Coordinates of N, CA and C in Angstrom, one line a residue:
L379 N -10.7 -4.6 5.2 CA -10.0 -4.8 6.5 C -10.7 -6.0 7.2
Y380 N -9.9 -6.8 7.8 CA -10.4 -7.9 8.6 C -10.8 -7.4 10.0
I381 N -12.0 -7.0 10.1 CA -12.5 -6.3 11.3 C -12.3 -7.3 12.5
S382 N -12.5 -8.5 12.3 CA -12.4 -9.5 13.5 C -11.0 -9.5 14.1
Y383 N -10.0 -9.0 13.3 CA -8.6 -8.9 13.8 C -8.4 -7.6 14.4
G384 N -9.3 -6.6 14.3 CA -9.1 -5.3 14.7 C -8.5 -4.5 13.6
L385 N -8.5 -3.2 13.7 CA -7.9 -2.3 12.7 C -6.4 -2.4 12.8
K386 N -5.7 -3.0 11.8 CA -4.3 -3.2 11.8 C -3.7 -2.8 10.5
T387 N -2.5 -2.3 10.5 CA -1.8 -2.1 9.2 C -1.4 -3.4 8.6
S388 N -1.2 -3.4 7.3 CA -0.8 -4.6 6.6 C 0.5 -5.2 7.2
S389 N 1.4 -4.4 7.6 CA 2.7 -4.9 8.2 C 2.4 -5.7 9.5
N390 N 1.5 -5.1 10.3 CA 1.1 -5.8 11.6 C 0.3 -7.1 11.3
M391 N -0.6 -7.0 10.3 CA -1.3 -8.2 9.9 C -0.4 -9.3 9.5
Y392 N 0.6 -9.0 8.7 CA 1.6 -10.0 8.2 C 2.4 -10.5 9.4
R393 N 2.9 -9.6 10.2 CA 3.7 -10.0 11.4 C 2.8 -11.0 12.3
D394 N 1.6 -10.6 12.6 CA 0.8 -11.4 13.5 C 0.1 -12.6 12.9
Y395 N -0.3 -12.5 11.6 CA -1.1 -13.6 11.1 C -0.6 -14.2 9.8
A396 N 0.6 -13.7 9.3 CA 1.3 -14.2 8.1 C 0.5 -14.0 6.8
F397 N -0.3 -13.0 6.7 CA -0.9 -12.7 5.4 C -1.2 -11.2 5.3
V398 N -1.4 -10.7 4.1 CA -1.8 -9.3 3.8 C -3.2 -9.4 3.4
E399 N -4.0 -8.5 4.0 CA -5.5 -8.6 3.7 C -5.7 -8.0 2.3
D400 N -6.9 -8.4 1.8 CA -7.4 -7.8 0.5 C -7.7 -6.4 0.7
W401 N -8.2 -5.8 -0.3 CA -8.6 -4.4 -0.3 C -9.7 -4.1 0.6
P402 N -9.8 -3.0 1.2 CA -8.7 -2.0 1.3 C -7.6 -2.4 2.3
S403 N -6.4 -2.0 2.1 CA -5.3 -2.4 2.9 C -4.7 -1.1 3.5
C404 N -4.3 -1.1 4.7 CA -3.8 0.0 5.4 C -2.3 -0.2 5.6
W405 N -1.5 0.8 5.1 CA 0.0 0.7 5.1 C 0.5 1.9 5.8
N406 N 1.7 1.7 6.4 CA 2.4 2.8 7.0 C 3.9 2.6 6.8
F407 N 4.7 3.7 6.8 CA 6.1 3.7 6.7 C 6.7 5.0 7.2
A408 N 7.9 5.0 7.5 CA 8.6 6.2 8.0 C 9.6 6.7 6.9
D409 N 9.6 8.0 6.7 CA 10.5 8.6 5.7 C 11.9 8.7 6.4
S410 N 12.8 7.9 5.9 CA 14.2 7.9 6.5 C 14.9 9.2 6.4
T411 N 14.5 10.1 5.5 CA 15.2 11.4 5.4 C 14.7 12.4 6.4
T412 N 13.4 12.3 6.7 CA 12.9 13.3 7.6 C 12.4 12.7 9.0
G413 N 12.2 11.4 9.0 CA 11.7 10.8 10.2 C 10.2 10.9 10.3
D414 N 9.5 11.5 9.3 CA 8.1 11.6 9.4 C 7.4 10.3 9.1
N415 N 6.3 10.1 9.7 CA 5.6 8.8 9.5 C 4.4 9.1 8.5
Y416 N 4.2 8.2 7.7 CA 3.1 8.3 6.7 C 2.2 7.0 6.7
A417 N 1.0 7.2 6.4 CA 0.1 6.1 6.3 C -0.8 6.3 5.1
F418 N -1.4 5.2 4.6 CA -2.3 5.3 3.5 C -3.2 4.1 3.5
V419 N -4.4 4.2 3.0 CA -5.2 3.0 2.8 C -5.4 2.9 1.3
S420 N -5.0 1.8 0.8 CA -5.0 1.6 -0.7 C -6.3 0.8 -1.0
F421 N -6.8 1.1 -2.2 CA -8.0 0.5 -2.7 C -7.7 -0.2 -4.0
E422 N -8.6 -1.1 -4.4 CA -8.3 -1.9 -5.6 C -8.1 -1.1 -6.9
K423 N -8.8 -0.1 -7.1 CA -8.7 0.7 -8.3 C -7.7 1.8 -8.3
G424 N -6.8 1.7 -7.4 CA -5.7 2.7 -7.4 C -5.9 3.9 -6.5
I425 N -7.0 4.1 -5.9 CA -7.3 5.2 -5.1 C -6.7 5.0 -3.7
A426 N -6.2 6.0 -3.1 CA -5.6 5.9 -1.8 C -6.1 7.0 -0.9
A427 N -6.4 6.6 0.4 CA -6.7 7.7 1.4 C -5.3 7.9 2.0
I428 N -4.8 9.1 1.7 CA -3.4 9.4 2.1 C -3.4 10.1 3.5
N429 N -2.6 9.6 4.4 CA -2.6 10.1 5.8 C -4.0 10.2 6.4
P430 N -4.7 9.1 6.4 CA -6.1 9.2 6.9 C -6.1 9.5 8.4
S431 N -7.1 10.3 8.7 CA -7.3 10.6 10.2 C -7.9 9.4 10.9
A432 N -7.9 9.4 12.2 CA -8.5 8.4 13.0 C -10.0 8.3 12.7
D433 N -10.6 9.5 12.5 CA -12.0 9.5 12.2 C -12.4 8.8 10.9
F434 N -11.5 9.1 9.9 CA -11.8 8.4 8.6 C -11.6 6.9 8.7
L435 N -10.6 6.5 9.5 CA -10.4 5.0 9.6 C -11.5 4.4 10.4
R436 N -12.0 5.1 11.4 CA -13.2 4.6 12.1 C -14.4 4.5 11.2
Y437 N -14.6 5.5 10.3 CA -15.6 5.5 9.4 C -15.6 4.2 8.5
I438 N -14.4 3.9 8.0 CA -14.2 2.7 7.1 C -14.6 1.5 7.9
V439 N -14.2 1.4 9.1 CA -14.4 0.2 9.9 C -15.9 0.0 10.3
Q440 N -16.5 1.2 10.6 CA -17.9 1.1 11.2 C -19.0 1.2 10.2
S441 N -18.8 1.7 9.0 CA -19.9 1.9 8.1 C -20.1 0.6 7.3
N442 N -21.2 0.5 6.7 CA -21.5 -0.7 5.9 C -21.6 -0.3 4.4
E443 N -20.7 0.4 3.9 CA -20.8 0.8 2.5 C -20.2 -0.2 1.6
S444 N -20.4 -0.1 0.3 CA -19.9 -1.0 -0.7 C -18.4 -0.6 -0.9
P445 N -17.6 -1.5 -1.5 CA -16.2 -1.1 -1.7 C -16.1 0.1 -2.6
E446 N -17.0 0.3 -3.6 CA -17.0 1.5 -4.4 C -17.2 2.8 -3.7
E447 N -18.1 2.7 -2.7 CA -18.4 3.9 -1.9 C -17.2 4.2 -1.0
Y448 N -16.5 3.2 -0.4 CA -15.3 3.4 0.4 C -14.3 4.1 -0.5
E449 N -14.1 3.6 -1.7 CA -13.1 4.2 -2.6 C -13.5 5.7 -2.9
E450 N -14.7 5.9 -3.2 CA -15.1 7.3 -3.5 C -14.9 8.2 -2.3
S451 N -15.2 7.7 -1.1 CA -14.9 8.5 0.1 C -13.4 8.7 0.3
A452 N -12.6 7.7 0.0 CA -11.1 7.9 0.1 C -10.6 8.9 -0.9
G453 N -11.2 8.9 -2.1 CA -10.8 9.9 -3.1 C -11.1 11.3 -2.6
W454 N -12.3 11.5 -2.0 CA -12.7 12.8 -1.5 C -11.8 13.2 -0.4
Y455 N -11.5 12.3 0.5 CA -10.6 12.6 1.6 C -9.2 13.1 1.1
S456 N -8.6 12.3 0.2 CA -7.3 12.7 -0.3 C -7.3 14.0 -1.1
E457 N -8.4 14.2 -1.8 CA -8.5 15.5 -2.6 C -8.6 16.7 -1.7
S458 N -9.0 16.5 -0.4 CA -9.1 17.6 0.5 C -7.7 18.0 1.0
L459 N -6.7 17.2 0.8 CA -5.3 17.5 1.2 C -4.7 18.6 0.4
S460 N -3.8 19.4 1.0 CA -3.2 20.5 0.3 C -2.1 19.9 -0.7
V461 N -1.7 20.7 -1.7 CA -0.7 20.3 -2.6 C 0.6 20.1 -1.8
V462 N 0.9 20.9 -0.8 CA 2.1 20.7 -0.1 C 2.1 19.3 0.6
D463 N 1.0 19.0 1.2 CA 0.9 17.7 1.9 C 1.1 16.5 0.9
L464 N 0.4 16.7 -0.2 CA 0.5 15.6 -1.3 C 1.9 15.5 -1.8
E465 N 2.6 16.7 -2.0 CA 4.0 16.6 -2.5 C 4.9 16.0 -1.5
R466 N 4.7 16.3 -0.2 CA 5.5 15.6 0.8 C 5.3 14.1 0.8
F467 N 4.1 13.7 0.6 CA 3.8 12.3 0.6 C 4.5 11.6 -0.7
V468 N 4.4 12.3 -1.8 CA 5.0 11.8 -3.0 C 6.5 11.7 -2.8
G469 N 7.1 12.7 -2.3 CA 8.6 12.6 -2.0 C 9.0 11.5 -1.1
A470 N 8.2 11.3 0.0 CA 8.5 10.3 0.9 C 8.3 8.9 0.3
V471 N 7.3 8.7 -0.5 CA 7.1 7.4 -1.2 C 8.3 7.2 -2.2
R472 N 8.6 8.2 -2.9 CA 9.7 8.1 -3.9 C 11.0 7.7 -3.1
S473 N 11.3 8.3 -2.0 CA 12.4 8.0 -1.2 C 12.4 6.6 -0.7
R474 N 11.2 6.1 -0.2 CA 11.1 4.8 0.4 C 11.3 3.7 -0.7
L475 N 10.7 3.9 -1.9 CA 10.9 3.0 -3.0 C 12.4 2.9 -3.4
G476 N 13.1 4.0 -3.3 CA 14.5 4.1 -3.7 C 15.4 3.3 -2.7
E477 N 14.9 3.1 -1.5 CA 15.7 2.4 -0.5 C 15.8 0.9 -0.7
F478 N 14.8 0.3 -1.5 CA 14.8 -1.1 -1.7 C 16.0 -1.5 -2.6
A479 N 16.5 -2.6 -2.4 CA 17.7 -3.2 -3.2 C 17.2 -3.7 -4.5
T480 N 15.9 -4.0 -4.6 CA 15.3 -4.6 -5.9 C 14.1 -3.8 -6.2
T481 N 13.8 -3.8 -7.5 CA 12.6 -3.2 -8.0 C 11.4 -4.1 -7.9
L482 N 10.2 -3.6 -8.1 CA 9.0 -4.5 -8.1 C 9.1 -5.5 -9.1
G483 N 9.5 -5.2 -10.3 CA 9.7 -6.2 -11.4 C 10.7 -7.2 -11.1
E484 N 11.8 -6.8 -10.5 CA 12.8 -7.8 -10.1 C 12.3 -8.8 -9.0
D485 N 11.5 -8.2 -8.1 CA 10.9 -9.1 -7.1 C 9.9 -10.1 -7.7
R486 N 9.2 -9.7 -8.6 CA 8.2 -10.6 -9.3 C 9.0 -11.7 -10.0
K487 N 10.1 -11.4 -10.6 CA 10.9 -12.5 -11.2 C 11.5 -13.4 -10.2
L488 N 12.0 -12.8 -9.1 CA 12.6 -13.6 -8.0 C 11.5 -14.5 -7.4
L489 N 10.3 -14.0 -7.2 CA 9.2 -14.8 -6.7 C 8.9 -16.0 -7.6
F490 N 8.9 -15.8 -8.9 CA 8.6 -16.8 -9.8 C 9.7 -17.9 -9.7
A491 N 11.0 -17.5 -9.6 CA 12.1 -18.5 -9.5 C 11.9 -19.3 -8.2
E492 N 11.6 -18.6 -7.1 CA 11.4 -19.3 -5.8 C 10.2 -20.3 -5.9
E493 N 9.2 -19.9 -6.5 CA 8.0 -20.7 -6.7 C 8.4 -22.0 -7.4
Q494 N 9.2 -21.8 -8.5 CA 9.7 -23.0 -9.2 C 10.5 -23.9 -8.4
A495 N 11.4 -23.3 -7.5 CA 12.2 -24.1 -6.6 C 11.4 -24.9 -5.6
L496 N 10.3 -24.2 -5.2 CA 9.4 -24.9 -4.2 C 8.7 -26.1 -4.9
L497 N 8.3 -25.9 -6.1 CA 7.7 -27.0 -6.9 C 8.7 -28.2 -7.0
V498 N 9.9 -27.9 -7.4 CA 10.9 -28.9 -7.5 C 11.2 -29.6 -6.2
A499 N 11.3 -28.8 -5.1 CA 11.6 -29.4 -3.8 C 10.5 -30.3 -3.3
S500 N 9.2 -29.8 -3.6 CA 8.1 -30.6 -3.1 C 7.9 -31.9 -3.9
S501 N 8.3 -31.9 -5.2 CA 8.1 -33.0 -6.0 C 9.2 -34.1 -5.8
M502 N 10.3 -33.7 -5.2 CA 11.4 -34.7 -4.9 C 11.0 -35.5 -3.6
S503 N 11.0 -36.7 -3.7 CA 10.6 -37.5 -2.5 C 11.6 -37.4 -1.4
S504 N 12.9 -37.1 -1.7 CA 13.9 -37.0 -0.7 C 14.1 -35.6 -0.1
S505 N 13.3 -34.7 -0.6 CA 13.5 -33.3 -0.1 C 13.0 -33.2 1.3
S506 N 13.8 -32.4 2.0 CA 13.5 -32.3 3.5 C 12.4 -31.3 3.7
G507 N 11.7 -31.5 4.8 CA 10.7 -30.5 5.2 C 11.3 -29.2 5.5
D508 N 12.5 -29.2 6.0 CA 13.1 -27.9 6.4 C 13.4 -27.1 5.1
S509 N 13.8 -27.7 4.0 CA 14.0 -27.0 2.8 C 12.7 -26.4 2.3
T510 N 11.7 -27.2 2.3 CA 10.4 -26.7 1.8 C 9.9 -25.6 2.7
N511 N 10.0 -25.7 4.0 CA 9.6 -24.7 4.9 C 10.3 -23.4 4.7
R512 N 11.6 -23.5 4.4 CA 12.4 -22.3 4.2 C 12.0 -21.6 2.9
I513 N 11.7 -22.4 1.9 CA 11.3 -21.8 0.6 C 9.9 -21.1 0.8
E514 N 9.0 -21.8 1.5 CA 7.7 -21.2 1.8 C 7.8 -19.9 2.6
D515 N 8.7 -19.9 3.5 CA 8.9 -18.6 4.3 C 9.4 -17.5 3.4
V516 N 10.3 -17.9 2.5 CA 10.9 -16.9 1.5 C 9.8 -16.4 0.6
L517 N 8.9 -17.3 0.1 CA 7.8 -16.9 -0.7 C 6.9 -16.0 0.0
S518 N 6.6 -16.3 1.3 CA 5.7 -15.4 2.0 C 6.2 -14.0 2.2
A519 N 7.5 -13.9 2.6 CA 8.1 -12.6 2.7 C 8.2 -11.9 1.4
M520 N 8.5 -12.6 0.3 CA 8.5 -11.9 -1.0 C 7.1 -11.4 -1.4
N521 N 6.1 -12.2 -1.1 CA 4.7 -11.8 -1.4 C 4.4 -10.5 -0.6
Y522 N 4.8 -10.4 0.6 CA 4.5 -9.2 1.4 C 5.3 -8.0 0.8
R523 N 6.5 -8.2 0.5 CA 7.3 -7.1 -0.1 C 6.7 -6.6 -1.4
I524 N 6.3 -7.5 -2.2 CA 5.6 -7.2 -3.5 C 4.3 -6.4 -3.2
A525 N 3.5 -6.9 -2.3 CA 2.3 -6.2 -1.9 C 2.6 -4.8 -1.4
F526 N 3.6 -4.6 -0.6 CA 4.0 -3.3 -0.1 C 4.5 -2.4 -1.2
K527 N 5.4 -2.9 -2.0 CA 5.9 -2.0 -3.1 C 4.7 -1.7 -4.1
S528 N 3.8 -2.6 -4.4 CA 2.7 -2.3 -5.2 C 1.8 -1.3 -4.7
A529 N 1.5 -1.3 -3.4 CA 0.7 -0.3 -2.7 C 1.4 1.0 -2.7
L530 N 2.7 1.0 -2.4 CA 3.5 2.3 -2.5 C 3.4 2.9 -3.9
T531 N 3.7 2.1 -4.9 CA 3.7 2.6 -6.3 C 2.3 3.1 -6.7
S532 N 1.3 2.4 -6.3 CA -0.1 2.8 -6.6 C -0.4 4.1 -6.0
S533 N -0.1 4.3 -4.7 CA -0.4 5.5 -3.9 C 0.4 6.7 -4.5
Y534 N 1.6 6.4 -4.9 CA 2.5 7.4 -5.5 C 1.9 7.9 -6.8
I535 N 1.5 7.1 -7.6 CA 0.8 7.5 -8.9 C -0.4 8.3 -8.6
Y536 N -1.2 7.8 -7.7 CA -2.5 8.5 -7.4 C -2.2 9.9 -6.8
A537 N -1.3 10.0 -5.8 CA -1.0 11.3 -5.2 C -0.3 12.2 -6.2
E538 N 0.6 11.7 -7.1 CA 1.2 12.5 -8.1 C 0.2 13.1 -9.1
S539 N -0.8 12.3 -9.5 CA -1.8 12.8 -10.4 C -2.6 13.9 -9.7
M540 N -2.9 13.7 -8.4 CA -3.6 14.8 -7.7 C -2.8 16.1 -7.6
V541 N -1.5 16.0 -7.4 CA -0.7 17.2 -7.4 C -0.7 17.9 -8.7
A542 N -0.6 17.1 -9.8 CA -0.7 17.7 -11.2 C -2.0 18.4 -11.4
T543 N -3.1 17.7 -11.0 CA -4.5 18.3 -11.2 C -4.6 19.5 -10.4
K544 N -4.2 19.5 -9.2 CA -4.4 20.7 -8.3 C -3.5 21.8 -8.8
T545 N -2.3 21.5 -9.3 CA -1.5 22.6 -9.8 C -2.1 23.3 -11.0
I546 N -2.6 22.5 -11.9 CA -3.3 23.0 -13.1 C -4.5 23.9 -12.7
E547 N -5.3 23.4 -11.7 CA -6.4 24.2 -11.2 C -6.0 25.5 -10.6
N548 N -4.9 25.4 -9.8 CA -4.4 26.6 -9.1 C -3.9 27.6 -10.1
D549 N -3.2 27.1 -11.1 CA -2.7 28.0 -12.2 C -3.9 28.7 -12.9
A550 N -4.9 27.9 -13.2 CA -6.1 28.5 -13.9 C -6.8 29.6 -13.1
I551 N -6.8 29.4 -11.8 CA -7.4 30.3 -10.9 C -6.6 31.6 -10.9
K552 N -5.3 31.4 -10.8 CA -4.4 32.6 -10.8 C -4.5 33.4 -12.1
Q553 N -4.7 32.7 -13.2 CA -4.8 33.4 -14.5 C -6.2 34.2 -14.6
E554 N -7.2 33.7 -13.9 CA -8.5 34.4 -13.9 C -8.4 35.6 -13.1
L555 N -7.6 35.6 -12.1 CA -7.4 36.8 -11.2 C -6.6 37.8 -11.9

């Protein structure tokens, strides 16, 4: 997190400064079916702190741990969530991803095509600055959308695996009883 900018979600960082920060990145979204708000902090290796508390976010900002230690703490935090909370998050992410008109793979192909268009436009001596600026704006927006979809997908996979693990553990405990 870019501490000098204050603790901001990636959407606010993009809106205010036109970039998405490196790991860890804080994301939020609303579930259009329930109106519930969700947040998560994604880390480089696919771990996510799902619906982090204000105390956990302050801990990330104020401590001087290594990225690996932050990820480990995020894992512990998310593992403390109930199966019900994790399932709600998984459902909300699945719903949000389904609302996009394009998939992550399609966005990557579109981004490549736009990057090629920018190269062509910038190499032509008669190309207007307006055309180049428009393409750069499109590339920036597409990069943000790809980052958001990637973070959603990664957090979905992580939360879904935790649901599966917790379900197996709960079933094993029931069998022992």
